[in-house]
CSV table of C-alpha atoms and ligand atoms in Angstrom, one decimal:
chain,number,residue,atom,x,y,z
A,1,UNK,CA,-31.5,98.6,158.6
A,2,UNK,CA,-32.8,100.9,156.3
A,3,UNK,CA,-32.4,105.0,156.5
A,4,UNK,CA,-33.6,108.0,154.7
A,5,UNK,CA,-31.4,109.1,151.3
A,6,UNK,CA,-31.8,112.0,149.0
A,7,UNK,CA,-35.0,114.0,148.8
A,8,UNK,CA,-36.6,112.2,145.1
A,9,UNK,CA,-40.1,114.6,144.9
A,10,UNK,CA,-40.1,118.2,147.0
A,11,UNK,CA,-43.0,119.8,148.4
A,12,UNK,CA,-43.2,122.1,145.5
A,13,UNK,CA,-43.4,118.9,142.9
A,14,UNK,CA,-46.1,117.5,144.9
A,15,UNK,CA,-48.4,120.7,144.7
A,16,UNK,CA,-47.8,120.9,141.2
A,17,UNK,CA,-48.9,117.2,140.5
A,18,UNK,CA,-51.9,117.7,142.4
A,19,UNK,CA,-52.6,120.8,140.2
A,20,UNK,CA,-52.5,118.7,137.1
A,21,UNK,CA,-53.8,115.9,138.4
A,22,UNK,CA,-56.8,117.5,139.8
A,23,UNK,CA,-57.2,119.9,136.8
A,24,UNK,CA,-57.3,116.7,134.3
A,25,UNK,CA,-60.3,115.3,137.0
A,26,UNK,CA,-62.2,118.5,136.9
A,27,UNK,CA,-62.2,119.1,133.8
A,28,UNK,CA,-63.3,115.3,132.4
A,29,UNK,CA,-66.3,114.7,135.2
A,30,UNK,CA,-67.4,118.5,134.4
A,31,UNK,CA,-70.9,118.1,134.2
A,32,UNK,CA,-71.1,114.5,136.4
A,33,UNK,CA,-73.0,114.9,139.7
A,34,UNK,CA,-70.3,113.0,141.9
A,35,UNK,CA,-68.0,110.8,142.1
A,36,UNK,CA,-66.8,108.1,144.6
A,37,UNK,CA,-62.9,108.3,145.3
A,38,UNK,CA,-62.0,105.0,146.5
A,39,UNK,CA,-58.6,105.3,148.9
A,40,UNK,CA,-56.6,102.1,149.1
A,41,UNK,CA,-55.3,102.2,152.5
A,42,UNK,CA,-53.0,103.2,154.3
A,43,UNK,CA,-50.5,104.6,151.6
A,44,UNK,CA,-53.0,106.4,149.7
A,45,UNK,CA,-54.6,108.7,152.9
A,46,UNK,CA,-52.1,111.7,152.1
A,47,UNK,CA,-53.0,112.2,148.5
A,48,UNK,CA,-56.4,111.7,148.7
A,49,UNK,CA,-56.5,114.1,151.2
A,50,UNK,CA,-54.6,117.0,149.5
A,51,UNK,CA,-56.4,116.0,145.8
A,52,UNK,CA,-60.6,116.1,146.8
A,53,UNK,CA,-59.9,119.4,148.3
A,54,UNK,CA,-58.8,120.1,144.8
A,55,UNK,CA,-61.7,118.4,143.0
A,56,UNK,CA,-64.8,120.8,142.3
A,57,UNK,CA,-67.2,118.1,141.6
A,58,UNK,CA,-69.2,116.8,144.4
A,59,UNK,CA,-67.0,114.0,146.4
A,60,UNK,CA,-68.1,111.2,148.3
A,61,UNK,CA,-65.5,108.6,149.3
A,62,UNK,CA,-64.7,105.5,150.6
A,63,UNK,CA,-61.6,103.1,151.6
A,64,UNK,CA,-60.3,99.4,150.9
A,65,UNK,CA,-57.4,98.2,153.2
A,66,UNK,CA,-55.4,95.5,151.0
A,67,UNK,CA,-52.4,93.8,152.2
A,68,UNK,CA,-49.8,91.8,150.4
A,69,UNK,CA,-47.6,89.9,152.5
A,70,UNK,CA,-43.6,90.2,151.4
A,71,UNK,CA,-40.7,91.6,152.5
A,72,UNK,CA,-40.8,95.2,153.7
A,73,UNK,CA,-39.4,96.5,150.0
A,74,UNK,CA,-40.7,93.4,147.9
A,75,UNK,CA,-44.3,92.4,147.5
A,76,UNK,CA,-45.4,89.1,147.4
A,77,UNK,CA,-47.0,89.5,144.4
A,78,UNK,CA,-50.2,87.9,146.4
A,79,UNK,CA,-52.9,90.4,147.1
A,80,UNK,CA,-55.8,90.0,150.3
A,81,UNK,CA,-58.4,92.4,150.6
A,82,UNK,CA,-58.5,93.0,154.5
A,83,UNK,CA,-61.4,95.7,154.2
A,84,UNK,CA,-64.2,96.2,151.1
A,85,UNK,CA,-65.6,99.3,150.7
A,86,UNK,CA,-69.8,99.8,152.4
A,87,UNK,CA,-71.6,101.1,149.9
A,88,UNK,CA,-72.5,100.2,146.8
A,89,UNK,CA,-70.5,101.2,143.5
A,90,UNK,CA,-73.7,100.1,140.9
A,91,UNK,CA,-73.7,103.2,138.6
A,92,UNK,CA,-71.3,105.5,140.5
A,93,UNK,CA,-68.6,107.8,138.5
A,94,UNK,CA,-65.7,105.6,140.5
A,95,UNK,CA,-62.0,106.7,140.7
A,96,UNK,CA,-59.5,103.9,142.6
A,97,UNK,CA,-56.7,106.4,144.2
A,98,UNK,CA,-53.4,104.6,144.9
A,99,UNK,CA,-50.3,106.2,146.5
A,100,UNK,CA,-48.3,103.9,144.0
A,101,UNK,CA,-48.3,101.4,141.0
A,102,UNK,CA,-45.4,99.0,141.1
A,103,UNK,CA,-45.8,95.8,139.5
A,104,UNK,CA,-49.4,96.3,138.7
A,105,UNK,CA,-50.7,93.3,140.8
A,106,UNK,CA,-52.7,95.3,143.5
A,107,UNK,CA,-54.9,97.5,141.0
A,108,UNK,CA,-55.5,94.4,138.7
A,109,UNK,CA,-56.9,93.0,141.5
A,110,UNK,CA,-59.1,96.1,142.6
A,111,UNK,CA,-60.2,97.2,139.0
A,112,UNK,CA,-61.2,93.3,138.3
A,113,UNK,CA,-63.1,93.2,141.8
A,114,UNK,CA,-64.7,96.9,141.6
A,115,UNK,CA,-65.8,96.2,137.7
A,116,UNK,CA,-67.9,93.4,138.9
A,117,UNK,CA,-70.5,95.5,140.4
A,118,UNK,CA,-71.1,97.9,137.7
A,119,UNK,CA,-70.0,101.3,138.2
A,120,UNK,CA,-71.1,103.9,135.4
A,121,UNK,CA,-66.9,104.4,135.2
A,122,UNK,CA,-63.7,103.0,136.7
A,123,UNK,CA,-60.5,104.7,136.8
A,124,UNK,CA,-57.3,104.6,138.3
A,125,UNK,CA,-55.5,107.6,139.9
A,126,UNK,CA,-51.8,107.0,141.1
A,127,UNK,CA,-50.0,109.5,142.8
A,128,UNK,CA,-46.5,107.9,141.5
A,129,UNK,CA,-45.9,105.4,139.1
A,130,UNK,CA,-43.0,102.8,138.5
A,131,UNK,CA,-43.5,101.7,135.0
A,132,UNK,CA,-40.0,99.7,134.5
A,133,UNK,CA,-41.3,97.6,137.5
A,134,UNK,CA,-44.5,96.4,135.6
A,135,UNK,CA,-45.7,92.7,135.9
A,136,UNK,CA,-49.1,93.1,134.4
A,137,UNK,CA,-51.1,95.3,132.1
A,138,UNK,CA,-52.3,97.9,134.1
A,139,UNK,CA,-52.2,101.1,133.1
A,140,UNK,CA,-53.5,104.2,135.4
A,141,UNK,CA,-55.7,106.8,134.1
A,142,UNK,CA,-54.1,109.8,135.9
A,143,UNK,CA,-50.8,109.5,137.0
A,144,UNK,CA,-48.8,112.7,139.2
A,145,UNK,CA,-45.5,111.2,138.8
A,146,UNK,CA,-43.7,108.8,137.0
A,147,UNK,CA,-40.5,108.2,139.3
A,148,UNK,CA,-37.2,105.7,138.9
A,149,UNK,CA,-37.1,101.6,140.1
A,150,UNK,CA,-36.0,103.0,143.4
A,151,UNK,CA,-38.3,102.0,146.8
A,152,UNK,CA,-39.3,105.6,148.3
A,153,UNK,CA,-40.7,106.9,151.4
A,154,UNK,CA,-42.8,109.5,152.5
A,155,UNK,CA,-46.3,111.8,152.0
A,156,UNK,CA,-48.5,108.8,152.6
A,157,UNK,CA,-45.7,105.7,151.5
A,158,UNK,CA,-44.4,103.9,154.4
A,159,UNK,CA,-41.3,100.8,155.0
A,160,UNK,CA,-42.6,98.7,157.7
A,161,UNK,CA,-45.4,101.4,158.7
A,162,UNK,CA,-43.0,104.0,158.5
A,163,UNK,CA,-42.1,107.6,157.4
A,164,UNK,CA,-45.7,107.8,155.6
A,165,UNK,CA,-46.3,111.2,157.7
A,166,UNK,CA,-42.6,113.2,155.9
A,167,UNK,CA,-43.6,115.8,153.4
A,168,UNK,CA,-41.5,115.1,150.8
A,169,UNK,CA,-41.1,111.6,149.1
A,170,UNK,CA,-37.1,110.2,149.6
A,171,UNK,CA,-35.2,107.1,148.6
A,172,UNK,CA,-34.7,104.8,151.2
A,173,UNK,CA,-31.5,103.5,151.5
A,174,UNK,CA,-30.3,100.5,152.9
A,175,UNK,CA,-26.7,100.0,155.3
B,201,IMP,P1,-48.0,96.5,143.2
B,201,IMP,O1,-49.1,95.6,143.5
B,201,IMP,O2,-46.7,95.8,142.9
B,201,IMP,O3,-48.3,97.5,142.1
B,201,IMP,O4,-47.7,97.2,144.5
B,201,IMP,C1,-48.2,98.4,144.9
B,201,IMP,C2,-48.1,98.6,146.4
B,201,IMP,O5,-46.8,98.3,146.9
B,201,IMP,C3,-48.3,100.1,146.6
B,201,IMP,O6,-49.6,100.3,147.1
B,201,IMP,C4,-47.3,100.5,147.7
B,201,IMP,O7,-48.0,100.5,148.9
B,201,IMP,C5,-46.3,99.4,147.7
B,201,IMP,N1,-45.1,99.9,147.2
B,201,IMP,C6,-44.5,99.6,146.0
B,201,IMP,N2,-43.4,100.3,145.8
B,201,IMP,C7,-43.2,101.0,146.9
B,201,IMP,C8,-42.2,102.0,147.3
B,201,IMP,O8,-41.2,102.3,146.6
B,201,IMP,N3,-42.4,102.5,148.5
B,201,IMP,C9,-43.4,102.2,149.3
B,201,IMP,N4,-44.4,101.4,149.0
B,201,IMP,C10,-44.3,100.8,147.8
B,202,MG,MG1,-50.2,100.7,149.2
């Protein structure tokens, strides 16, 4: 059984990664007509939401459903894309948004498949980021949050299709 531990990221922290996140967005697409945010569901719904209402450039966006089959806390390290994204990405400003990098495999996977069909840019925009856990070489372009080898819960992150909907992000513990 797993339960919810310490608070790791408040409120507060969130709104001010989305600030700098979003700032660092605006200001290097100043000047591009749009670009296509690309959701990897369902973890990422939450920050996507709060950070286009922060972006200034025209939006469009889109999702991807991905799964890796695992345990609840450990992925299998094998990823299946469950859902592509409709339109087409061939010279579109695109910027994947993840709720989290972990060992690296998911994004490899994404950026690999999403480079194939020529976008004018592809970037990587993780709300947190565990770099001890790294598998592969994957490294984001905007990151909100570097945070500690623990497994979290919470604003948009999920055990077993849980707890995505708390505010804060916590530790899950396990007893
Ligand atoms: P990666 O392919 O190992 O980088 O795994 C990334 C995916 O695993 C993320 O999209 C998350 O959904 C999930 N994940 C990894 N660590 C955590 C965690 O601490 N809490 C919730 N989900 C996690
Ligand atoms: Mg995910």
């Amino acid at each position: 059984m797993y339960r919810i531990g310490k608070t790791l990221i408040t409120e507060e922290e969130i709104k001010k990664m989305l600030t700098e996140v979003s700032d660092k967005i605006n200001k290097d697409y100043a000047g591009c007509d749009e670009i296509f945010l690309i959701g990897v569901l369902r973890g990422a719904l939450v920050f996507l939401a709060d950070l286009m209402r922060l972006i200034k450039i025209p939006v469009i966006m889109d999702f991807l459903v991905v799964s890796s089959y695992g345990s609840d806390t450990e992925s299998s390290g094998v990823v299946m894309l469950v859902k592509d994204v409709d339109a087409d990405l061939e010279g579109k400003h695109v910027i994947i948004v993840e709720d989290l990098i972990d060992t690296g495999v998911t994004l490899r996977y994404l950026r690999n498949m999403l480079n194939t069909r020529n976008p004018a840019s592809l970037k990587i925009c993780t709300a947190f980021d565990k770099p001890a856990r790294r598998k592969v070489d994957l490294t984001p372009d905007y990151v909100g949050m570097a945070i500690p080898d623990k497994f979290i819960v919470g604003y948009g992150l999920d055990v077993a299709n849980r707890y995505r909907n708390l505010p804060e992000v916590y530790i899950l513990e396990e007893n």
